[in-house]
PDB file of C-alpha atoms in Angstrom:
ATOM      1  CA  UNK H   1       2.013 -17.220   6.881  1.00  0.00           C
ATOM      2  CA  UNK H   2      -0.615 -14.967   5.162  1.00  0.00           C
ATOM      3  CA  UNK H   3       0.098 -12.775   2.354  1.00  0.00           C
ATOM      4  CA  UNK H   4      -0.846  -9.068   2.109  1.00  0.00           C
ATOM      5  CA  UNK H   5      -1.394  -7.277  -1.128  1.00  0.00           C
ATOM      6  CA  UNK H   6      -0.565  -3.440  -0.557  1.00  0.00           C
ATOM      7  CA  UNK H   7      -2.569  -1.524  -3.073  1.00  0.00           C
ATOM      8  CA  UNK H   8      -2.120   2.285  -3.540  1.00  0.00           C
ATOM      9  CA  UNK H   9      -5.325   4.015  -4.452  1.00  0.00           C
ATOM     10  CA  UNK H  10      -5.841   5.168  -8.305  1.00  0.00           C
ATOM     11  CA  UNK H  11      -4.848   8.400  -9.466  1.00  0.00           C
ATOM     12  CA  UNK H  12      -6.971  11.233  -8.042  1.00  0.00           C
ATOM     13  CA  UNK H  13      -8.138  14.876  -9.091  1.00  0.00           C
ATOM     14  CA  UNK H  14      -5.384  16.142  -6.714  1.00  0.00           C
ATOM     15  CA  UNK H  15      -2.824  14.132  -7.872  1.00  0.00           C
ATOM     16  CA  UNK H  16      -3.441  15.245 -11.588  1.00  0.00           C
ATOM     17  CA  UNK H  17      -3.331  19.101 -10.490  1.00  0.00           C
ATOM     18  CA  UNK H  18      -0.152  18.709  -8.308  1.00  0.00           C
ATOM     19  CA  UNK H  19      -1.980  19.124  -4.890  1.00  0.00           C
ATOM     20  CA  UNK H  20      -0.800  17.476  -1.613  1.00  0.00           C
ATOM     21  CA  UNK H  21      -4.387  16.213  -0.628  1.00  0.00           C
ATOM     22  CA  UNK H  22      -3.612  14.675   2.582  1.00  0.00           C
ATOM     23  CA  UNK H  23      -6.666  14.077   4.638  1.00  0.00           C
ATOM     24  CA  UNK H  24      -8.920  16.347   2.777  1.00  0.00           C
ATOM     25  CA  UNK H  25     -12.355  14.872   2.370  1.00  0.00           C
ATOM     26  CA  UNK H  26     -13.928  14.318  -0.910  1.00  0.00           C
ATOM     27  CA  UNK H  27     -10.887  13.790  -3.016  1.00  0.00           C
ATOM     28  CA  UNK H  28     -11.919  11.251  -5.336  1.00  0.00           C
ATOM     29  CA  UNK H  29     -10.401   9.152  -8.254  1.00  0.00           C
ATOM     30  CA  UNK H  30     -10.477  10.923 -11.494  1.00  0.00           C
ATOM     31  CA  UNK H  31     -11.252   8.936 -14.856  1.00  0.00           C
ATOM     32  CA  UNK H  32      -7.754   7.555 -15.138  1.00  0.00           C
ATOM     33  CA  UNK H  33      -7.743   6.639 -11.566  1.00  0.00           C
ATOM     34  CA  UNK H  34     -10.961   4.622 -11.986  1.00  0.00           C
ATOM     35  CA  UNK H  35      -9.409   2.846 -14.814  1.00  0.00           C
ATOM     36  CA  UNK H  36      -6.278   2.018 -12.919  1.00  0.00           C
ATOM     37  CA  UNK H  37      -8.557   0.660  -9.993  1.00  0.00           C
ATOM     38  CA  UNK H  38     -10.457  -1.397 -12.367  1.00  0.00           C
ATOM     39  CA  UNK H  39      -7.420  -2.902 -14.141  1.00  0.00           C
ATOM     40  CA  UNK H  40      -5.695  -3.680 -10.697  1.00  0.00           C
ATOM     41  CA  UNK H  41      -9.230  -5.380  -9.529  1.00  0.00           C
ATOM     42  CA  UNK H  42      -8.970  -7.460 -12.655  1.00  0.00           C
ATOM     43  CA  UNK H  43      -5.469  -8.554 -11.774  1.00  0.00           C
ATOM     44  CA  UNK H  44      -6.242  -9.439  -8.272  1.00  0.00           C
ATOM     45  CA  UNK H  45      -9.631 -11.318  -9.205  1.00  0.00           C
ATOM     46  CA  UNK H  46      -7.938 -14.612  -9.782  1.00  0.00           C
ATOM     47  CA  UNK H  47      -7.038 -14.602  -6.243  1.00  0.00           C
ATOM     48  CA  UNK H  48      -9.599 -15.359  -3.637  1.00  0.00           C
ATOM     49  CA  UNK H  49      -9.264 -12.747  -0.858  1.00  0.00           C
ATOM     50  CA  UNK H  50     -10.048 -13.169   2.548  1.00  0.00           C
ATOM     51  CA  UNK H  51     -10.490  -9.487   3.331  1.00  0.00           C
ATOM     52  CA  UNK H  52     -10.152  -6.152   1.569  1.00  0.00           C
ATOM     53  CA  UNK H  53      -9.242  -3.396   4.185  1.00  0.00           C
ATOM     54  CA  UNK H  54      -9.050   0.213   3.320  1.00  0.00           C
ATOM     55  CA  UNK H  55      -7.903   3.684   4.422  1.00  0.00           C
ATOM     56  CA  UNK H  56     -11.076   5.756   5.585  1.00  0.00           C
ATOM     57  CA  UNK H  57     -10.377   8.138   2.761  1.00  0.00           C
ATOM     58  CA  UNK H  58     -12.610   8.283  -0.319  1.00  0.00           C
ATOM     59  CA  UNK H  59     -10.076   7.530  -2.745  1.00  0.00           C
ATOM     60  CA  UNK H  60      -8.921   4.298  -1.116  1.00  0.00           C
ATOM     61  CA  UNK H  61     -12.601   3.236  -0.342  1.00  0.00           C
ATOM     62  CA  UNK H  62     -13.288   3.583  -4.040  1.00  0.00           C
ATOM     63  CA  UNK H  63     -10.395   1.524  -5.081  1.00  0.00           C
ATOM     64  CA  UNK H  64     -11.279  -1.085  -2.490  1.00  0.00           C
ATOM     65  CA  UNK H  65     -14.931  -1.366  -3.824  1.00  0.00           C
ATOM     66  CA  UNK H  66     -13.290  -1.951  -7.172  1.00  0.00           C
ATOM     67  CA  UNK H  67     -11.147  -4.632  -5.923  1.00  0.00           C
ATOM     68  CA  UNK H  68     -14.203  -6.371  -4.070  1.00  0.00           C
ATOM     69  CA  UNK H  69     -16.372  -6.060  -7.152  1.00  0.00           C
ATOM     70  CA  UNK H  70     -14.209  -8.233  -9.304  1.00  0.00           C
ATOM     71  CA  UNK H  71     -14.169 -10.870  -6.531  1.00  0.00           C
ATOM     72  CA  UNK H  72     -16.231 -14.037  -6.992  1.00  0.00           C
ATOM     73  CA  UNK H  73     -16.515 -14.685  -3.443  1.00  0.00           C
ATOM     74  CA  UNK H  74     -17.471 -12.243  -0.520  1.00  0.00           C
ATOM     75  CA  UNK H  75     -14.344 -11.167   1.447  1.00  0.00           C
ATOM     76  CA  UNK H  76     -14.537  -9.557   4.548  1.00  0.00           C
ATOM     77  CA  UNK H  77     -14.504  -5.624   4.104  1.00  0.00           C
ATOM     78  CA  UNK H  78     -13.686  -2.994   6.618  1.00  0.00           C
ATOM     79  CA  UNK H  79     -11.933   0.311   7.017  1.00  0.00           C
ATOM     80  CA  UNK H  80      -8.608   0.627   9.272  1.00  0.00           C
ATOM     81  CA  UNK H  81      -7.713   4.309  10.557  1.00  0.00           C
ATOM     82  CA  UNK H  82      -3.972   3.000  11.074  1.00  0.00           C
ATOM     83  CA  UNK H  83      -3.436   3.151   7.320  1.00  0.00           C
ATOM     84  CA  UNK H  84      -4.719   6.644   6.736  1.00  0.00           C
ATOM     85  CA  UNK H  85      -2.680   8.972   4.728  1.00  0.00           C
ATOM     86  CA  UNK H  86      -0.012  10.912   6.772  1.00  0.00           C
ATOM     87  CA  UNK H  87      -1.202  14.053   8.669  1.00  0.00           C
ATOM     88  CA  UNK H  88       0.575  16.734   6.610  1.00  0.00           C
ATOM     89  CA  UNK H  89      -0.802  19.490   8.802  1.00  0.00           C
ATOM     90  CA  UNK H  90      -0.266  22.939   7.206  1.00  0.00           C
ATOM     91  CA  UNK H  91       1.074  21.319   4.063  1.00  0.00           C
ATOM     92  CA  UNK H  92      -2.279  19.725   3.158  1.00  0.00           C
ATOM     93  CA  UNK H  93      -3.832  21.289   0.075  1.00  0.00           C
ATOM     94  CA  UNK H  94      -1.027  23.116  -1.082  1.00  0.00           C
ATOM     95  CA  UNK H  95       0.751  22.930  -4.435  1.00  0.00           C
ATOM     96  CA  UNK H  96       3.651  20.373  -4.462  1.00  0.00           C
ATOM     97  CA  UNK H  97       5.725  22.880  -6.671  1.00  0.00           C
ATOM     98  CA  UNK H  98       5.218  25.452  -3.742  1.00  0.00           C
ATOM     99  CA  UNK H  99       6.220  22.958  -0.924  1.00  0.00           C
ATOM    100  CA  UNK H 100       9.426  22.031  -3.018  1.00  0.00           C
ATOM    101  CA  UNK H 101      10.649  25.663  -2.002  1.00  0.00           C
ATOM    102  CA  UNK H 102      10.275  25.005   1.785  1.00  0.00           C
ATOM    103  CA  UNK H 103      13.329  24.506   3.798  1.00  0.00           C
ATOM    104  CA  UNK H 104      11.559  21.207   5.268  1.00  0.00           C
ATOM    105  CA  UNK H 105      11.271  19.832   1.771  1.00  0.00           C
ATOM    106  CA  UNK H 106      15.007  18.862   1.616  1.00  0.00           C
ATOM    107  CA  UNK H 107      14.599  17.193   4.994  1.00  0.00           C
ATOM    108  CA  UNK H 108      11.653  15.174   3.783  1.00  0.00           C
ATOM    109  CA  UNK H 109      13.965  14.139   0.904  1.00  0.00           C
ATOM    110  CA  UNK H 110      17.027  13.320   2.781  1.00  0.00           C
ATOM    111  CA  UNK H 111      16.171  12.742   6.356  1.00  0.00           C
ATOM    112  CA  UNK H 112      12.391  11.918   6.833  1.00  0.00           C
ATOM    113  CA  UNK H 113      12.822  10.350  10.430  1.00  0.00           C
ATOM    114  CA  UNK H 114      13.586  13.900  11.555  1.00  0.00           C
ATOM    115  CA  UNK H 115      10.580  15.389   9.796  1.00  0.00           C
ATOM    116  CA  UNK H 116       7.374  16.544  11.831  1.00  0.00           C
ATOM    117  CA  UNK H 117       4.889  18.369   9.449  1.00  0.00           C
ATOM    118  CA  UNK H 118       3.903  21.708  10.971  1.00  0.00           C
ATOM    119  CA  UNK H 119       0.673  21.338  12.605  1.00  0.00           C
ATOM    120  CA  UNK H 120       0.623  17.497  11.591  1.00  0.00           C
ATOM    121  CA  UNK H 121       2.386  14.447  12.577  1.00  0.00           C
ATOM    122  CA  UNK H 122       6.023  13.127  12.191  1.00  0.00           C
ATOM    123  CA  UNK H 123       6.952  10.537   9.589  1.00  0.00           C
ATOM    124  CA  UNK H 124       8.176   8.295  12.494  1.00  0.00           C
ATOM    125  CA  UNK H 125       4.843   8.344  13.978  1.00  0.00           C
ATOM    126  CA  UNK H 126       3.209   7.680  10.268  1.00  0.00           C
ATOM    127  CA  UNK H 127       5.479   4.633   9.857  1.00  0.00           C
ATOM    128  CA  UNK H 128       4.811   3.261  13.296  1.00  0.00           C
ATOM    129  CA  UNK H 129       1.167   3.229  13.282  1.00  0.00           C
ATOM    130  CA  UNK H 130       1.035   1.922   9.742  1.00  0.00           C
ATOM    131  CA  UNK H 131       3.405  -0.767  10.235  1.00  0.00           C
ATOM    132  CA  UNK H 132       1.590  -1.751  13.618  1.00  0.00           C
ATOM    133  CA  UNK H 133      -1.756  -1.960  11.687  1.00  0.00           C
ATOM    134  CA  UNK H 134      -0.763  -3.892   8.736  1.00  0.00           C
ATOM    135  CA  UNK H 135       1.066  -6.406  11.239  1.00  0.00           C
ATOM    136  CA  UNK H 136      -1.840  -6.627  13.590  1.00  0.00           C
ATOM    137  CA  UNK H 137      -4.149  -7.218  10.632  1.00  0.00           C
ATOM    138  CA  UNK H 138      -2.136  -9.798   9.046  1.00  0.00           C
ATOM    139  CA  UNK H 139      -1.647 -11.931  12.258  1.00  0.00           C
ATOM    140  CA  UNK H 140      -5.680 -11.504  12.741  1.00  0.00           C
ATOM    141  CA  UNK H 141      -6.461 -12.683   9.146  1.00  0.00           C
ATOM    142  CA  UNK H 142      -3.892 -15.733   9.374  1.00  0.00           C
ATOM    143  CA  UNK H 143      -5.630 -16.795  12.468  1.00  0.00           C
ATOM    144  CA  UNK H 144      -9.021 -16.510  11.140  1.00  0.00           C
ATOM    145  CA  UNK H 145      -8.228 -17.990   7.609  1.00  0.00           C
ATOM    146  CA  UNK H 146      -5.081 -19.963   7.709  1.00  0.00           C
ATOM    147  CA  UNK H 147      -1.817 -19.663   6.305  1.00  0.00           C
ATOM    148  CA  UNK H 148      -2.959 -19.760   2.634  1.00  0.00           C
ATOM    149  CA  UNK H 149      -4.942 -16.419   3.335  1.00  0.00           C
ATOM    150  CA  UNK H 150      -4.537 -13.487   0.943  1.00  0.00           C
ATOM    151  CA  UNK H 151      -5.764 -10.109   1.699  1.00  0.00           C
ATOM    152  CA  UNK H 152      -5.675  -6.584   0.260  1.00  0.00           C
ATOM    153  CA  UNK H 153      -4.777  -3.392   2.076  1.00  0.00           C
ATOM    154  CA  UNK H 154      -5.579  -0.194   0.102  1.00  0.00           C
ATOM    155  CA  UNK H 155      -3.628   2.826   1.266  1.00  0.00           C
ATOM    156  CA  UNK H 156      -1.527   5.704   0.222  1.00  0.00           C
ATOM    157  CA  UNK H 157       1.897   6.161  -1.369  1.00  0.00           C
ATOM    158  CA  UNK H 158       3.964   7.319   1.785  1.00  0.00           C
ATOM    159  CA  UNK H 159       2.080   4.726   4.143  1.00  0.00           C
ATOM    160  CA  UNK H 160       2.913   1.715   1.803  1.00  0.00           C
ATOM    161  CA  UNK H 161       6.546   3.123   1.152  1.00  0.00           C
ATOM    162  CA  UNK H 162       6.986   3.164   5.076  1.00  0.00           C
ATOM    163  CA  UNK H 163       5.600  -0.242   5.336  1.00  0.00           C
ATOM    164  CA  UNK H 164       7.728  -1.878   2.661  1.00  0.00           C
ATOM    165  CA  UNK H 165      10.790   0.098   4.140  1.00  0.00           C
ATOM    166  CA  UNK H 166      10.098  -1.684   7.552  1.00  0.00           C
ATOM    167  CA  UNK H 167       9.637  -5.104   5.815  1.00  0.00           C
ATOM    168  CA  UNK H 168      12.887  -4.562   3.832  1.00  0.00           C
ATOM    169  CA  UNK H 169      14.618  -3.785   7.035  1.00  0.00           C
ATOM    170  CA  UNK H 170      15.575  -0.216   5.884  1.00  0.00           C
ATOM    171  CA  UNK H 171      15.902   2.776   7.894  1.00  0.00           C
ATOM    172  CA  UNK H 172      13.153   5.292   7.254  1.00  0.00           C
ATOM    173  CA  UNK H 173      15.628   7.822   6.125  1.00  0.00           C
ATOM    174  CA  UNK H 174      16.002   5.431   3.181  1.00  0.00           C
ATOM    175  CA  UNK H 175      12.228   4.987   2.363  1.00  0.00           C
ATOM    176  CA  UNK H 176      12.297   7.715  -0.485  1.00  0.00           C
ATOM    177  CA  UNK H 177      14.324   5.140  -2.631  1.00  0.00           C
ATOM    178  CA  UNK H 178      11.061   3.165  -2.940  1.00  0.00           C
ATOM    179  CA  UNK H 179       8.572   3.996  -5.495  1.00  0.00           C
ATOM    180  CA  UNK H 180       4.890   3.186  -5.136  1.00  0.00           C
ATOM    181  CA  UNK H 181       2.744   4.334  -8.287  1.00  0.00           C
ATOM    182  CA  UNK H 182      -1.152   4.864  -8.329  1.00  0.00           C
ATOM    183  CA  UNK H 183      -3.122   1.454  -8.194  1.00  0.00           C
ATOM    184  CA  UNK H 184       0.331  -0.541  -7.951  1.00  0.00           C
ATOM    185  CA  UNK H 185       0.326  -3.687  -6.028  1.00  0.00           C
ATOM    186  CA  UNK H 186       3.180  -4.618  -3.579  1.00  0.00           C
ATOM    187  CA  UNK H 187       3.391  -8.137  -1.877  1.00  0.00           C
ATOM    188  CA  UNK H 188       4.642  -8.868   1.705  1.00  0.00           C
ATOM    189  CA  UNK H 189       4.589 -11.907   3.914  1.00  0.00           C
ATOM    190  CA  UNK H 190       5.453 -11.717   7.727  1.00  0.00           C
ATOM    191  CA  UNK H 191       7.171 -14.845   8.687  1.00  0.00           C
ATOM    192  CA  UNK H 192       8.384 -16.048  12.103  1.00  0.00           C
ATOM    193  CA  UNK H 193      12.154 -15.271  11.105  1.00  0.00           C
ATOM    194  CA  UNK H 194      11.518 -12.089   8.997  1.00  0.00           C
ATOM    195  CA  UNK H 195       9.207 -10.302   6.494  1.00  0.00           C
ATOM    196  CA  UNK H 196       9.452 -11.458   2.984  1.00  0.00           C
ATOM    197  CA  UNK H 197       8.924  -8.808   0.157  1.00  0.00           C
ATOM    198  CA  UNK H 198       7.709 -10.761  -2.631  1.00  0.00           C
ATOM    199  CA  UNK H 199       7.098  -7.717  -5.085  1.00  0.00           C
ATOM    200  CA  UNK H 200       7.015  -4.148  -5.052  1.00  0.00           C
ATOM    201  CA  UNK H 201       5.180  -1.448  -7.234  1.00  0.00           C
ATOM    202  CA  UNK H 202       4.001  -3.834  -9.877  1.00  0.00           C
ATOM    203  CA  UNK H 203       1.259  -2.414 -12.406  1.00  0.00           C
ATOM    204  CA  UNK H 204       0.812  -5.280 -14.567  1.00  0.00           C
ATOM    205  CA  UNK H 205       1.249  -9.220 -14.564  1.00  0.00           C
ATOM    206  CA  UNK H 206      -0.380 -12.398 -13.650  1.00  0.00           C
ATOM    207  CA  UNK H 207      -1.327 -12.766 -10.059  1.00  0.00           C
ATOM    208  CA  UNK H 208      -3.096 -16.180 -10.304  1.00  0.00           C
ATOM    209  CA  UNK H 209      -0.182 -18.038  -8.969  1.00  0.00           C
ATOM    210  CA  UNK H 210      -1.048 -16.706  -5.506  1.00  0.00           C
ATOM    211  CA  UNK H 211      -4.185 -18.920  -5.501  1.00  0.00           C
ATOM    212  CA  UNK H 212      -2.072 -22.051  -6.484  1.00  0.00           C
ATOM    213  CA  UNK H 213       0.929 -21.591  -4.385  1.00  0.00           C
ATOM    214  CA  UNK H 214       1.566 -23.817  -1.410  1.00  0.00           C
ATOM    215  CA  UNK H 215       1.278 -22.076   1.944  1.00  0.00           C
ATOM    216  CA  UNK H 216       4.796 -20.345   2.672  1.00  0.00           C
ATOM    217  CA  UNK H 217       6.944 -21.675   5.164  1.00  0.00           C
ATOM    218  CA  UNK H 218       8.756 -18.681   6.320  1.00  0.00           C
ATOM    219  CA  UNK H 219      12.190 -19.986   5.516  1.00  0.00           C
ATOM    220  CA  UNK H 220      14.321 -18.374   2.816  1.00  0.00           C
ATOM    221  CA  UNK H 221      15.269 -20.959   0.140  1.00  0.00           C
ATOM    222  CA  UNK H 222      19.162 -21.413  -0.343  1.00  0.00           C
ATOM    223  CA  UNK H 223      19.973 -20.375  -3.835  1.00  0.00           C
ATOM    224  CA  UNK H 224      16.636 -18.724  -4.510  1.00  0.00           C
ATOM    225  CA  UNK H 225      14.267 -21.654  -4.830  1.00  0.00           C
ATOM    226  CA  UNK H 226      11.986 -22.824  -7.767  1.00  0.00           C
ATOM    227  CA  UNK H 227       9.791 -19.949  -7.436  1.00  0.00           C
ATOM    228  CA  UNK H 228       5.968 -20.464  -8.297  1.00  0.00           C
ATOM    229  CA  UNK H 229       4.448 -22.530 -11.093  1.00  0.00           C
ATOM    230  CA  UNK H 230       3.413 -20.150 -14.048  1.00  0.00           C
ATOM    231  CA  UNK H 231      -0.090 -19.946 -15.390  1.00  0.00           C
ATOM    232  CA  UNK H 232      -1.011 -22.417 -17.913  1.00  0.00           C
ATOM    233  CA  UNK H 233      -1.174 -20.858 -21.636  1.00  0.00           C
ATOM    234  CA  UNK H 234      -4.447 -18.993 -21.876  1.00  0.00           C
ATOM    235  CA  UNK H 235      -5.210 -18.691 -18.154  1.00  0.00           C
ATOM    236  CA  UNK H 236      -3.126 -15.671 -17.130  1.00  0.00           C
ATOM    237  CA  UNK H 237      -5.405 -12.781 -15.834  1.00  0.00           C
ATOM    238  CA  UNK H 238      -4.685  -9.192 -17.061  1.00  0.00           C
TER     239      UNK H 238
END
């Protein structure tokens, strides 16, 4: 089975000022976000990627370009609308501090499966279309590149949290228990029996083992298994 690295975009000007950007055009990485994207791209550089897929929004495309720039090969590159940011409707471009005083805010925190953003989409719709897109792309990339294939999907915090919740078998109402920081890397494999969540919300650490690992079998090792071989001293990537 293929391996997908779920990468959140780096910090943006909206993140830094406490705005809910949503699908607003022109929201770009700030200087911190550019450094975060470059650091994540360096982490992934040791792993030959089959594809780099991005949400259509500029902050994700910037992050995706950074990932691709550090690759020695030429992975496929394309945009996927299924992993675009949630449609927050009337909440878009408002201050998070103001939204926190809305009655709907508490529902977002405790019962997100019941949330429909005013003038926007429901959180259930958000999760359904994002999960469907990731699973479809994963199957497509594995069919084209084989079970060793590793690919990157660059998306948004709530999108990645909802995909991880699905992979973990969690109800959407529990997805707020998951954290996904700017430019973080989470790792998922979709096997015949079940998804395997290899890592969540990582911001540092060697990923070169993904290039050396045997093709995953899809079976869960009893007792936890032996894990992956660590990098040789002096060969770990940032």
